[in-house]
PDB file of C-alpha atoms in Angstrom:
ATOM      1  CA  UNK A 709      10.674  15.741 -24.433  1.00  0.00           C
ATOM      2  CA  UNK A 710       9.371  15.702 -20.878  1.00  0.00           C
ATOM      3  CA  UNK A 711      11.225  18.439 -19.001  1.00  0.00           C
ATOM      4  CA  UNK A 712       8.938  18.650 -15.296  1.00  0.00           C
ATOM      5  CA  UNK A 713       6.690  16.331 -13.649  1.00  0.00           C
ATOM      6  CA  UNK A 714       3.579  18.360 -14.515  1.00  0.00           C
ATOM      7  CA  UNK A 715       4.140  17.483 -17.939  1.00  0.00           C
ATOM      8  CA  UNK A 716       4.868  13.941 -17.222  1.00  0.00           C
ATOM      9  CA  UNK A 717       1.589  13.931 -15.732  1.00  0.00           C
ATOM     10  CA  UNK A 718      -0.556  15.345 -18.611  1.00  0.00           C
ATOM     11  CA  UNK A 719       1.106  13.010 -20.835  1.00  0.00           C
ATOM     12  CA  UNK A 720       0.025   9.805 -18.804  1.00  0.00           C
ATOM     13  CA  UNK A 721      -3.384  11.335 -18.484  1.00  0.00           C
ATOM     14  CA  UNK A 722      -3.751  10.890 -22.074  1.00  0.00           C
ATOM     15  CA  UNK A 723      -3.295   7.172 -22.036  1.00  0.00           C
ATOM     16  CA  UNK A 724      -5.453   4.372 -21.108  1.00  0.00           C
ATOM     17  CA  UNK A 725      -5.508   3.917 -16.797  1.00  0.00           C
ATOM     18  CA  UNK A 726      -3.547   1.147 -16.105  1.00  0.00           C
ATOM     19  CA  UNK A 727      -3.771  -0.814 -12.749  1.00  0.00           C
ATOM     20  CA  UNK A 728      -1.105  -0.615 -10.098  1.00  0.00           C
ATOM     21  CA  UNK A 729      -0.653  -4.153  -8.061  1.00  0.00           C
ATOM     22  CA  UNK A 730       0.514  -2.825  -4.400  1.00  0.00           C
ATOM     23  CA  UNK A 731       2.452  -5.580  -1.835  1.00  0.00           C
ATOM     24  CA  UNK A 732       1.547  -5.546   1.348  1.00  0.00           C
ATOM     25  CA  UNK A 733      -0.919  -2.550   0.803  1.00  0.00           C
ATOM     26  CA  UNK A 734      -1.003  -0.987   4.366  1.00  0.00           C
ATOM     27  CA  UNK A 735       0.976   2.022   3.997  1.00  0.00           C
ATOM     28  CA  UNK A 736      -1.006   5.434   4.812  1.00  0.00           C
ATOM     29  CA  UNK A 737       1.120   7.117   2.373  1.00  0.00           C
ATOM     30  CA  UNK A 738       0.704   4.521  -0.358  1.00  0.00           C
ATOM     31  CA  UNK A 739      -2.946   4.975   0.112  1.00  0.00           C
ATOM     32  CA  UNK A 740      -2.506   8.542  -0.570  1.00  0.00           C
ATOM     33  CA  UNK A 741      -0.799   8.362  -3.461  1.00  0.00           C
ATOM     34  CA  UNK A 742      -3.260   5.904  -4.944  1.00  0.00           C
ATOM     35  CA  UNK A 743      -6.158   8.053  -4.385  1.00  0.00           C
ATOM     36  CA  UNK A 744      -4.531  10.561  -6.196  1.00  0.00           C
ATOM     37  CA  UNK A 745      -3.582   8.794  -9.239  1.00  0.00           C
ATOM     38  CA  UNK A 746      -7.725   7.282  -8.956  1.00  0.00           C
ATOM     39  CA  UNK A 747      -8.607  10.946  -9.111  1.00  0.00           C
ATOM     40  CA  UNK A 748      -6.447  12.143 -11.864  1.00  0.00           C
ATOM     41  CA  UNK A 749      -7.272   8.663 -13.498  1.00  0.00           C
ATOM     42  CA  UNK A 750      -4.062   8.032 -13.879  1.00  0.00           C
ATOM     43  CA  UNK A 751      -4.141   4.366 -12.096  1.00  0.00           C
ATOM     44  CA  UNK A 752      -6.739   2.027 -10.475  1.00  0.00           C
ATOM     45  CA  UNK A 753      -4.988   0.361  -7.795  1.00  0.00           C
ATOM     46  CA  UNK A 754      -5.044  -3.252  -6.106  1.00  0.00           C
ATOM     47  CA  UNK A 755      -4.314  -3.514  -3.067  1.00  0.00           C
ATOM     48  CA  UNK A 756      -2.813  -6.792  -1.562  1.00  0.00           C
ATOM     49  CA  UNK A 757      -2.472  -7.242   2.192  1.00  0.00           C
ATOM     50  CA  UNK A 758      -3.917  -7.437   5.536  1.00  0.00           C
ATOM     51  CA  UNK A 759      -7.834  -5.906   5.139  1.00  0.00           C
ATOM     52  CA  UNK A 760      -8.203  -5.253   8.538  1.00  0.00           C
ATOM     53  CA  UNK A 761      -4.655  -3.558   8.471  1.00  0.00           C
ATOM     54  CA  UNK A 762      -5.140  -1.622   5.195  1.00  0.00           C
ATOM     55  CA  UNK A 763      -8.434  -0.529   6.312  1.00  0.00           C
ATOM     56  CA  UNK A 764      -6.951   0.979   9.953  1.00  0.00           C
ATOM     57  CA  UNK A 765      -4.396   3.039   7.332  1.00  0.00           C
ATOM     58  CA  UNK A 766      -6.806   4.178   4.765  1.00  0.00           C
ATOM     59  CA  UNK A 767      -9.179   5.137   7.259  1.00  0.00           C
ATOM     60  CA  UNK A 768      -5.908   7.145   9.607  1.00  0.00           C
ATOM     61  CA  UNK A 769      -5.463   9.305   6.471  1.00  0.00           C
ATOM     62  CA  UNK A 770      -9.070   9.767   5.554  1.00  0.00           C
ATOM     63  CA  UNK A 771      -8.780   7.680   2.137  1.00  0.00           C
ATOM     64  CA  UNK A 772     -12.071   5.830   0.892  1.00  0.00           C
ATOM     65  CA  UNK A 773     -11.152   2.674  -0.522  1.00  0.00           C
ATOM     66  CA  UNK A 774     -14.382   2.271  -2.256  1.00  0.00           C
ATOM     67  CA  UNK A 775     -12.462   2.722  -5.727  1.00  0.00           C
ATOM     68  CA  UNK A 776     -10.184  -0.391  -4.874  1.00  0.00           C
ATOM     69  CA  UNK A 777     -10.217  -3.867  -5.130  1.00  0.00           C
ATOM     70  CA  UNK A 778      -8.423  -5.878  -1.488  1.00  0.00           C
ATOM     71  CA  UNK A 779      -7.158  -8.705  -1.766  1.00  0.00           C
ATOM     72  CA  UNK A 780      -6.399  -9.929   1.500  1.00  0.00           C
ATOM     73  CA  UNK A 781      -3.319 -12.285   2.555  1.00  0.00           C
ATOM     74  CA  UNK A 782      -1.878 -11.707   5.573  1.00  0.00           C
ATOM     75  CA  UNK A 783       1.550 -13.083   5.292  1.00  0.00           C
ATOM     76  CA  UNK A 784       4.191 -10.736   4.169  1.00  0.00           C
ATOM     77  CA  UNK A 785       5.844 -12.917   1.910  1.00  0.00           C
ATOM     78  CA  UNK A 786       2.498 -14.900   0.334  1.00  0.00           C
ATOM     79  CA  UNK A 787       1.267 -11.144  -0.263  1.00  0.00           C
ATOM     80  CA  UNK A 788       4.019 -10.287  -1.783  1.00  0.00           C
ATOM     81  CA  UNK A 789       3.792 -12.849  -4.209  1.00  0.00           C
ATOM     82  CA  UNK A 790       0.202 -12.893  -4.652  1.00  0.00           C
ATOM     83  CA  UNK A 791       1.279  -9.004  -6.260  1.00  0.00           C
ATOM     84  CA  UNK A 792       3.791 -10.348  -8.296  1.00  0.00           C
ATOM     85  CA  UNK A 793       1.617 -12.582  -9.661  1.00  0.00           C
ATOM     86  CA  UNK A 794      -1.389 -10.415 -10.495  1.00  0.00           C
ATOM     87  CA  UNK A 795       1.159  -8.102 -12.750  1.00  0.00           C
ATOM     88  CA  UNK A 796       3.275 -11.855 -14.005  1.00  0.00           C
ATOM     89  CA  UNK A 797      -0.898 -12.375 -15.216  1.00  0.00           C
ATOM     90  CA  UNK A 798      -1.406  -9.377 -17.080  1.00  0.00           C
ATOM     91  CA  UNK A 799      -4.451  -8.244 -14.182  1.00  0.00           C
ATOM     92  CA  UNK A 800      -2.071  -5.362 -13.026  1.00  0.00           C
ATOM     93  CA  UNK A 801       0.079  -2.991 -15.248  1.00  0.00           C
ATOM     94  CA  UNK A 802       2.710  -2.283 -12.608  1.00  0.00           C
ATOM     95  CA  UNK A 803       3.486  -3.643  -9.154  1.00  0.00           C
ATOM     96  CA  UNK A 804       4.538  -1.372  -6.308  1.00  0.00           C
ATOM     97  CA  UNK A 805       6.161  -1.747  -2.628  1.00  0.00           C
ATOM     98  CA  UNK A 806       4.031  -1.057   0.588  1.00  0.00           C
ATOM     99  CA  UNK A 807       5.056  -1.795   3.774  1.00  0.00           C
ATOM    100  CA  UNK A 808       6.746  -5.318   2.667  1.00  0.00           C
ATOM    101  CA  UNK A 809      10.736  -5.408   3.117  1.00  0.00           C
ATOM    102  CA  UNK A 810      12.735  -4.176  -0.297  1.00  0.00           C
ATOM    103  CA  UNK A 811      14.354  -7.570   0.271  1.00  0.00           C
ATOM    104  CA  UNK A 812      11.011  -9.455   0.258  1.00  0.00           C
ATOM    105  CA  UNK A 813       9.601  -7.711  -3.256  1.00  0.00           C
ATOM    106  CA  UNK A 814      12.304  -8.139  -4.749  1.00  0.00           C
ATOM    107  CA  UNK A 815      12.907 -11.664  -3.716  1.00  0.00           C
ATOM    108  CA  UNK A 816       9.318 -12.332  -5.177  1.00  0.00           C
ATOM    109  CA  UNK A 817      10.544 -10.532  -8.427  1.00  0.00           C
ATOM    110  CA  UNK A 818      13.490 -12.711  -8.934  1.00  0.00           C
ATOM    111  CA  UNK A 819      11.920 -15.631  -7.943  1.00  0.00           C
ATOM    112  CA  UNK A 820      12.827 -18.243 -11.740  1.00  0.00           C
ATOM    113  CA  UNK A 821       9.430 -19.647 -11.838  1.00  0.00           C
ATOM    114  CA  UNK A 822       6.693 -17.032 -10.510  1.00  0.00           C
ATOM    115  CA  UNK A 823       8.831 -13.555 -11.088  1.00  0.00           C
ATOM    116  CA  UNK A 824       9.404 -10.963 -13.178  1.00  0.00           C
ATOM    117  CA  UNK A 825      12.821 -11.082 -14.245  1.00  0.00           C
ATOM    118  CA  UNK A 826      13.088  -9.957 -17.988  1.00  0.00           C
ATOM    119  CA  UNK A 827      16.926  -8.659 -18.488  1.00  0.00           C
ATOM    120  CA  UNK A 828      20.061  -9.499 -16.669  1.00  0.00           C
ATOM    121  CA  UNK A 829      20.081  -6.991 -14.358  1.00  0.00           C
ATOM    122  CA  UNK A 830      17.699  -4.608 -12.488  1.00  0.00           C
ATOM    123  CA  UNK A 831      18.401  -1.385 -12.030  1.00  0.00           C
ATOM    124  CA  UNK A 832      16.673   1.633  -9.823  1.00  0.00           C
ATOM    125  CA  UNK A 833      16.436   4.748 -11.487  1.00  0.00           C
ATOM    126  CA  UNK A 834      15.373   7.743  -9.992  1.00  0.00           C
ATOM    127  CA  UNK A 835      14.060  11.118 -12.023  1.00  0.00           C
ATOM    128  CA  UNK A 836      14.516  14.496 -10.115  1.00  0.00           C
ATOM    129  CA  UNK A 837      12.690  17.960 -10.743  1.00  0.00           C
ATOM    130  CA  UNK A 838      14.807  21.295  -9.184  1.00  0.00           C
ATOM    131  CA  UNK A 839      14.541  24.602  -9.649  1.00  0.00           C
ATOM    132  CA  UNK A 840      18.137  25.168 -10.221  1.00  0.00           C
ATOM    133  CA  UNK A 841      18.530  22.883 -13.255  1.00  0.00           C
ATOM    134  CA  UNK A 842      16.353  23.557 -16.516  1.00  0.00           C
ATOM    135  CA  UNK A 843      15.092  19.901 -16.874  1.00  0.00           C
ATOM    136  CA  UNK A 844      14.619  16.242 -15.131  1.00  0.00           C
ATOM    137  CA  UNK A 845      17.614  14.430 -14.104  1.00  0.00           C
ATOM    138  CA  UNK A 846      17.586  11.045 -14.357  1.00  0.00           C
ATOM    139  CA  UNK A 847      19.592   8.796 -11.831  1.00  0.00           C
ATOM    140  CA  UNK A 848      21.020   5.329 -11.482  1.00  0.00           C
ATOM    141  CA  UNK A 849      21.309   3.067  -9.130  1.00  0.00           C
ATOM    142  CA  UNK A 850      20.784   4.578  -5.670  1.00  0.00           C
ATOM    143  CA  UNK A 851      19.136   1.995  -4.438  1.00  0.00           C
ATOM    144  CA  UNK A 852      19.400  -1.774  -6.267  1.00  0.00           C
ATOM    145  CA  UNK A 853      23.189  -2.468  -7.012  1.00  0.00           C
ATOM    146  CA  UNK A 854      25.751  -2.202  -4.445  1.00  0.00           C
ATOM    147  CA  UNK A 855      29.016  -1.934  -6.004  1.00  0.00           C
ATOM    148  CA  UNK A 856      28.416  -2.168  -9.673  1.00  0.00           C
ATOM    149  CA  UNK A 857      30.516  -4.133 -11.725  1.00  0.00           C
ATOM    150  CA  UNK A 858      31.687  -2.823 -15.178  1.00  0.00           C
ATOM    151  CA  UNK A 859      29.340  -4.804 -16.950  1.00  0.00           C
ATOM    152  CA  UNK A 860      26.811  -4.181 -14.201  1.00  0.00           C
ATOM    153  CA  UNK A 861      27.450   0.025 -15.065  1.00  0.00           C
ATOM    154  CA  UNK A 862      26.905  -1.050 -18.823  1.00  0.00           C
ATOM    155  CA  UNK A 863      23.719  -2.312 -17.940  1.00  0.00           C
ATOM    156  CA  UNK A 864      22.481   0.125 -15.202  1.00  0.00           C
ATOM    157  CA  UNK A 865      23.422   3.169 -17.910  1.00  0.00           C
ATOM    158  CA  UNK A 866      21.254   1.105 -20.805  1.00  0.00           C
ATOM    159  CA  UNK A 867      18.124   0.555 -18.625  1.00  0.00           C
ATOM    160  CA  UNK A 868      18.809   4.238 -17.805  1.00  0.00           C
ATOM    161  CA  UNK A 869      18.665   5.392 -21.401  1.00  0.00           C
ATOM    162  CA  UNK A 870      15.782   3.193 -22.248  1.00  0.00           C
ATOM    163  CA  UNK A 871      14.281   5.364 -19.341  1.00  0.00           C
ATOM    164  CA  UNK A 872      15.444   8.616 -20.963  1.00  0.00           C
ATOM    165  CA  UNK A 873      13.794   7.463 -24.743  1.00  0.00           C
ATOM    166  CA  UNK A 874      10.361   6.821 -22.582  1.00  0.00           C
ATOM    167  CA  UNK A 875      10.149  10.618 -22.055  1.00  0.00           C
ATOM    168  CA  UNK A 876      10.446  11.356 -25.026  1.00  0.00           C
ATOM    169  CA  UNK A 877      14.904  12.220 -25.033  1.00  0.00           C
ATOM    170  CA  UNK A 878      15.854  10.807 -28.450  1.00  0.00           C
ATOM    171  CA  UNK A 879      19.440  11.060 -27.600  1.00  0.00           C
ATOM    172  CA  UNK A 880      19.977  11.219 -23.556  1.00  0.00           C
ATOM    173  CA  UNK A 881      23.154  13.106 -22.392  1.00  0.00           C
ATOM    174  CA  UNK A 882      24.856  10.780 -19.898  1.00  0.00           C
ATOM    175  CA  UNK A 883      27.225  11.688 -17.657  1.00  0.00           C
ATOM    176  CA  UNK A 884      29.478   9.275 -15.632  1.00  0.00           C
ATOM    177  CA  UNK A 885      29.766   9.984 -12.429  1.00  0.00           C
ATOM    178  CA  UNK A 886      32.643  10.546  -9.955  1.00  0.00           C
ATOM    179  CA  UNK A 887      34.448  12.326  -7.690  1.00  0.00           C
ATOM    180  CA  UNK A 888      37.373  14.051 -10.023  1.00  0.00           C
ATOM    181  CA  UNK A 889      37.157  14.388 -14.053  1.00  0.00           C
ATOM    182  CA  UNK A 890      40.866  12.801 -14.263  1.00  0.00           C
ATOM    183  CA  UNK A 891      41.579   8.710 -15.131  1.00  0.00           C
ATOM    184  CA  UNK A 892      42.825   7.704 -11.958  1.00  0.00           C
ATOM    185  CA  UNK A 893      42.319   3.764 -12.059  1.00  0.00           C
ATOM    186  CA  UNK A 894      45.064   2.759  -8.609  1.00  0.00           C
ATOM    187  CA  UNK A 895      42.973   4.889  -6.841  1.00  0.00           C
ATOM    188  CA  UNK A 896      39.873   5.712  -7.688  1.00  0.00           C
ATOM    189  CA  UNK A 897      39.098   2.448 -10.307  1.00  0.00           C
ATOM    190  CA  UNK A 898      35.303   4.210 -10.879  1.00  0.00           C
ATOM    191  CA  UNK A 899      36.939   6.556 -12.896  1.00  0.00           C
ATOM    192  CA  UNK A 900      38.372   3.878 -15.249  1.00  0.00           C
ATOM    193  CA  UNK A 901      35.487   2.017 -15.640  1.00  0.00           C
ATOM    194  CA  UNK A 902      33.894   5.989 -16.572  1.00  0.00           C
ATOM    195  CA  UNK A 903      36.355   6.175 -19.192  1.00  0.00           C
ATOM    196  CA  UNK A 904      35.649   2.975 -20.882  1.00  0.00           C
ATOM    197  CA  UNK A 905      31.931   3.714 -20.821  1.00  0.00           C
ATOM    198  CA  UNK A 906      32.746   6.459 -22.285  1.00  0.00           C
ATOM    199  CA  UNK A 907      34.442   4.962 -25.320  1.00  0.00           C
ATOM    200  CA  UNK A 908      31.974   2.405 -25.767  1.00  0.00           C
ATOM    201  CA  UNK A 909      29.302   5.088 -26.436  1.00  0.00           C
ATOM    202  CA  UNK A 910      31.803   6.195 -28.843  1.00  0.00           C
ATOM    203  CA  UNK A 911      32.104   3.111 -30.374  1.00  0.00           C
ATOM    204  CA  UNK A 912      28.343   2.367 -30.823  1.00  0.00           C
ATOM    205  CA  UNK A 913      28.560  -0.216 -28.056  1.00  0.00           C
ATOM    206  CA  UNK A 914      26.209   1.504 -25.923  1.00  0.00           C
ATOM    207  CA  UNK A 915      23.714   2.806 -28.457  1.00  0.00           C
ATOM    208  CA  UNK A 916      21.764   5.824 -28.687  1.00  0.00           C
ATOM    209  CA  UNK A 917      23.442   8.376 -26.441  1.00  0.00           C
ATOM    210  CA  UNK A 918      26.201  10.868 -25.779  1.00  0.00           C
ATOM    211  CA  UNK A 919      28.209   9.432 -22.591  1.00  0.00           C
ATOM    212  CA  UNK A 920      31.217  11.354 -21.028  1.00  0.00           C
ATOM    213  CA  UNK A 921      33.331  10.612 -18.076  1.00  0.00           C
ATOM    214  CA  UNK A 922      34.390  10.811 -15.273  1.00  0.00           C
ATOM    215  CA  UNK A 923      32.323  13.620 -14.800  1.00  0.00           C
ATOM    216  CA  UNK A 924      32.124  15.356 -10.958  1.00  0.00           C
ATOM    217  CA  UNK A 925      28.654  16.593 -10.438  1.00  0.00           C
ATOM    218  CA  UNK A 926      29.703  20.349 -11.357  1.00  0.00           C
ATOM    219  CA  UNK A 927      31.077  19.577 -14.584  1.00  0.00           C
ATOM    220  CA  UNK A 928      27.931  17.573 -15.101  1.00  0.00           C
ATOM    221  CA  UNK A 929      24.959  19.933 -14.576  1.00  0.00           C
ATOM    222  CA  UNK A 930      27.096  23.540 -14.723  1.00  0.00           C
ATOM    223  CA  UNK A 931      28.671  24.528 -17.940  1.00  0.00           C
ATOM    224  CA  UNK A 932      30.364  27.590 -16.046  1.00  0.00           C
ATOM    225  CA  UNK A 933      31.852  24.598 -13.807  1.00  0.00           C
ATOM    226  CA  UNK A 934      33.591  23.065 -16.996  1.00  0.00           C
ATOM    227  CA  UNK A 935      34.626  26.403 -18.275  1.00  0.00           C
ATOM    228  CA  UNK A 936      36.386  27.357 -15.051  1.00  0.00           C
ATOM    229  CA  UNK A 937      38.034  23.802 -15.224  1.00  0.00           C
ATOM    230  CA  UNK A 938      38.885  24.190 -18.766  1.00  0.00           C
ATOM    231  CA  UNK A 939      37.080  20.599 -19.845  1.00  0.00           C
ATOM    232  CA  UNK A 940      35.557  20.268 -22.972  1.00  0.00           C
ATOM    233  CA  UNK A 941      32.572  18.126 -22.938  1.00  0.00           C
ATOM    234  CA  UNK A 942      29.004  17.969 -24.902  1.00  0.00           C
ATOM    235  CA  UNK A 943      27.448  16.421 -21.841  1.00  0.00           C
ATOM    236  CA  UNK A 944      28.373  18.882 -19.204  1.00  0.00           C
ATOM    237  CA  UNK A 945      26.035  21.729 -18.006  1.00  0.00           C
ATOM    238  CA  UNK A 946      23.630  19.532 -20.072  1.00  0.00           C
ATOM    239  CA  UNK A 947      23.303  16.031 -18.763  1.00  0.00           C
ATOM    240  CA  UNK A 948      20.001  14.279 -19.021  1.00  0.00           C
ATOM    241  CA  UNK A 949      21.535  10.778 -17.136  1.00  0.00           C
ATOM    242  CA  UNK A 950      23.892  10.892 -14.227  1.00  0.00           C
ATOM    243  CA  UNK A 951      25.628   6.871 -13.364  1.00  0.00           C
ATOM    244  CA  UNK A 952      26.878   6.917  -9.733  1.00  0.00           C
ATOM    245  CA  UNK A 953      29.778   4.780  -9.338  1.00  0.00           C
ATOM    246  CA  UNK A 954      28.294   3.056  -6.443  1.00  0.00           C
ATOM    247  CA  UNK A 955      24.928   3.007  -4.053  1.00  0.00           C
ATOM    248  CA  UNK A 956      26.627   4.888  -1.356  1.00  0.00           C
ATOM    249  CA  UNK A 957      27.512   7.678  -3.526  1.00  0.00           C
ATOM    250  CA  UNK A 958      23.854   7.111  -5.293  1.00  0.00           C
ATOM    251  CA  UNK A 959      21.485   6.886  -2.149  1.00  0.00           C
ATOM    252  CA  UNK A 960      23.390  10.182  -0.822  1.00  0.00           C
ATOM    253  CA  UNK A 961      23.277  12.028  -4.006  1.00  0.00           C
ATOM    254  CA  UNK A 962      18.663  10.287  -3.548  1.00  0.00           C
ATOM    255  CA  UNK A 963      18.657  11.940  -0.258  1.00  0.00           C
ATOM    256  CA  UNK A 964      19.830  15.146  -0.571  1.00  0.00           C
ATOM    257  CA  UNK A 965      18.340  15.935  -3.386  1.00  0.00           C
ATOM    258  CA  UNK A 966      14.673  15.212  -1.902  1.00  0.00           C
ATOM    259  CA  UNK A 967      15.863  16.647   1.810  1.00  0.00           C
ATOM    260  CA  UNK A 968      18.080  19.604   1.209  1.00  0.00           C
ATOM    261  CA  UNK A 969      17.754  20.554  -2.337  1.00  0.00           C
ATOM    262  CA  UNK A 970      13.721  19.721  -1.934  1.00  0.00           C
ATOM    263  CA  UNK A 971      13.505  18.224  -5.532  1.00  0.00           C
ATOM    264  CA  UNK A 972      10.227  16.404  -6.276  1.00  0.00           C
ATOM    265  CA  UNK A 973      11.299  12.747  -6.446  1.00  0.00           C
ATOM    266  CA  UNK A 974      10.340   9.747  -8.560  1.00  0.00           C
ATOM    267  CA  UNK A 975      12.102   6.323  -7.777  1.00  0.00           C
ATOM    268  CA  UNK A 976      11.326   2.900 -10.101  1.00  0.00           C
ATOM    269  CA  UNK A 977      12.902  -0.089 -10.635  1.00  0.00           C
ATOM    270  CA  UNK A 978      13.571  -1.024 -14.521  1.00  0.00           C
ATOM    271  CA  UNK A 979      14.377  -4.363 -16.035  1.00  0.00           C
ATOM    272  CA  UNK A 980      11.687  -6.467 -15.058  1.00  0.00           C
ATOM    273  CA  UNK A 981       8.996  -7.267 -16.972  1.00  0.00           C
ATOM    274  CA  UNK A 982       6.638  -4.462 -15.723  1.00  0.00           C
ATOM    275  CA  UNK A 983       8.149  -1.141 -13.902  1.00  0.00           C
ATOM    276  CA  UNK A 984       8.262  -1.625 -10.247  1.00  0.00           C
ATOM    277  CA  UNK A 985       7.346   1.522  -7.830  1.00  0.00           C
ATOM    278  CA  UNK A 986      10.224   1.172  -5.283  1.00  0.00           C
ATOM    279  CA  UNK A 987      10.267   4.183  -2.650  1.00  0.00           C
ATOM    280  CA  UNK A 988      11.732   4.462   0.560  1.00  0.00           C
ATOM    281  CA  UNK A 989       8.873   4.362   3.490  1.00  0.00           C
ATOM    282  CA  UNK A 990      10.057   7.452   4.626  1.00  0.00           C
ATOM    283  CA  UNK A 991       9.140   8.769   1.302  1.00  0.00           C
ATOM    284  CA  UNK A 992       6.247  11.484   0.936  1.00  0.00           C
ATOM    285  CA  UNK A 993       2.467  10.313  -0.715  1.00  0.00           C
ATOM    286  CA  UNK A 994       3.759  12.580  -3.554  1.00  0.00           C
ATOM    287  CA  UNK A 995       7.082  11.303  -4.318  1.00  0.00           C
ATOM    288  CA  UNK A 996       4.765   7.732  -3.931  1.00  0.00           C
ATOM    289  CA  UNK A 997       2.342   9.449  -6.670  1.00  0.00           C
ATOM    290  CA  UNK A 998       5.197  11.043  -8.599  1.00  0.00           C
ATOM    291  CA  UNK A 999       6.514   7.298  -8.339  1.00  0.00           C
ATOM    292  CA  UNK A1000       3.304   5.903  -9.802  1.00  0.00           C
ATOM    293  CA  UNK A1001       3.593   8.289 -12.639  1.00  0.00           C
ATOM    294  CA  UNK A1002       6.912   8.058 -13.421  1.00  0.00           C
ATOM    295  CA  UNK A1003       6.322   4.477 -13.692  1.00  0.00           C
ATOM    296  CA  UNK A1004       3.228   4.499 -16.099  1.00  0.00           C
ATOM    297  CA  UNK A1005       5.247   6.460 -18.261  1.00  0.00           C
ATOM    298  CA  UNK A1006       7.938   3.743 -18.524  1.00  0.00           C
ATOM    299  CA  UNK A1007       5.530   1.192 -19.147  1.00  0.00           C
TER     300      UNK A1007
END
């Protein structure tokens, strides 16, 4: 079981190096990251965009970009594409956002004829390392799904456990997320559709995992917290998995965890046919790296 990104790391280092296909390629920190993962040989990256542009970037942060291959298309959307289709190919392992819109790569993913749509639905997932919790946490969807259908939440927590089984988590502790631990469906219908995940992990319907909600984040990473409340739960204190109910409550729970609890961050997106390294561009070269990792390790 993979419990810190350190370890995550040495464990990809003993597999084959796998090639990361970038979009739009002309993101300093991108280029960072990349010659990182070339160094630890982690990844050989390729790097499709502008040449001129990706040049002017590699060269502002003092990357060489002798290791890479360019490809250069200067449209947005054709070098989008052109990514997507060097990973659709089997020439890249992984593809990865640079500077093109979230809207664009993904677009390109979904895209019937040239994409990479494997399962019904795509989900982000995010991994988080802090030093007040004694293992990763793994989070979905902060970033993909807006408001999350039951059957979307069914599919967002089994790409999430498929996640959890990649490191190595035979049986992922999964706590649904909300904002109270009582059934409250008039008002707060998240935490109805947290107790029927619940009882379809019971029931075998959702396979491989313990699932418990609705689960406030206290009760889910503090066992004091459920003491104090009195609830009785074999995923809190404990949880490997936390479900947000939406991407509002997701993408704050994302940013301040890397911003205020300064957690080293990972962020993929899972259900395509290859992992996809989906960061904000705000994001640091080593959540970007951490990224990369995270999603050779899914692979």
């Amino acid at each position: 079981m993979i419990r810190t990104f350190d370890e995550m790391v040495a464990e990809v280092k003993k597999s084959p190096t796998k090639v990361v296909a970038v979009a739009y390629a002309h993101d300093p920190d991108v280029l960072e990251a990349l010659q990182t993962a070339q160094r630890e040989d982690i990844a050989r990256g390729v790097l499709v965009g502008p040449k001129a542009q990706i040049e002017k970037a590699a060269a502002s942060v003092n990357v060489s970009l002798a290791p890479f291959e360019i490809v250069d298309v200067a449209d947005e959307k054709e070098a989008t594409k052109a990514a997507v289709s060097l990973v659709r190919e089997g020439r890249a392992d992984v593809l990865m956002k640079g500077l093109c819109s979230t809207s664009t790569i993904l677009g390109a993913v979904l895209d019937k004829q040239a994409g990479l749509r494997e399962s019904k639905l795509l989900s982000h997932v995010s991994a988080f390392q802090v030093p007040a919790y004694h293992k990763l946490i793994i989070v979905s969807d902060v970033a993909m799904n807006i408001a999350p259908t039951l059957e979307d939440k069914v599919a967002i927590t089994e790409n999430a456990i498929a996640v959890a089984h990649r490191l190595g988590i035979e049986t992922p502790k999964v706590a649904i997320i909300a904002a109270v631990e009582k059934v409250n469906p008039e008002s707060m219908p998240c935490t109805a559709d947290a107790a029927i995940l619940t009882q379809m992990g019971a029931r075998g319907q959702i396979k491989k995992a313990i699932i418990d909600g609705p689960l406030a984040v206290d009760n889910a990473f503090s066992k004091k917290a459920c003491e104090v409340k009195g609830i009785i739960t074999p995923v809190g204190g404990d949880a490997d998995i936390a479900i947000t109910p939406d991407i509002e409550a997701g993408n704050v729970f994302y940013k301040v965890m890397g911003y205020l609890a300064m957690a080293k961050t990972a962020g993929i997106i899972v259900g395509a046919r290859k992992p996809i390294v989906l960061t904000s561009r705000a994001d640091s070269d080593e959540t970007k790296f951490l990224s990369i990792v995270f999603a050779m390790k899914v692979c």
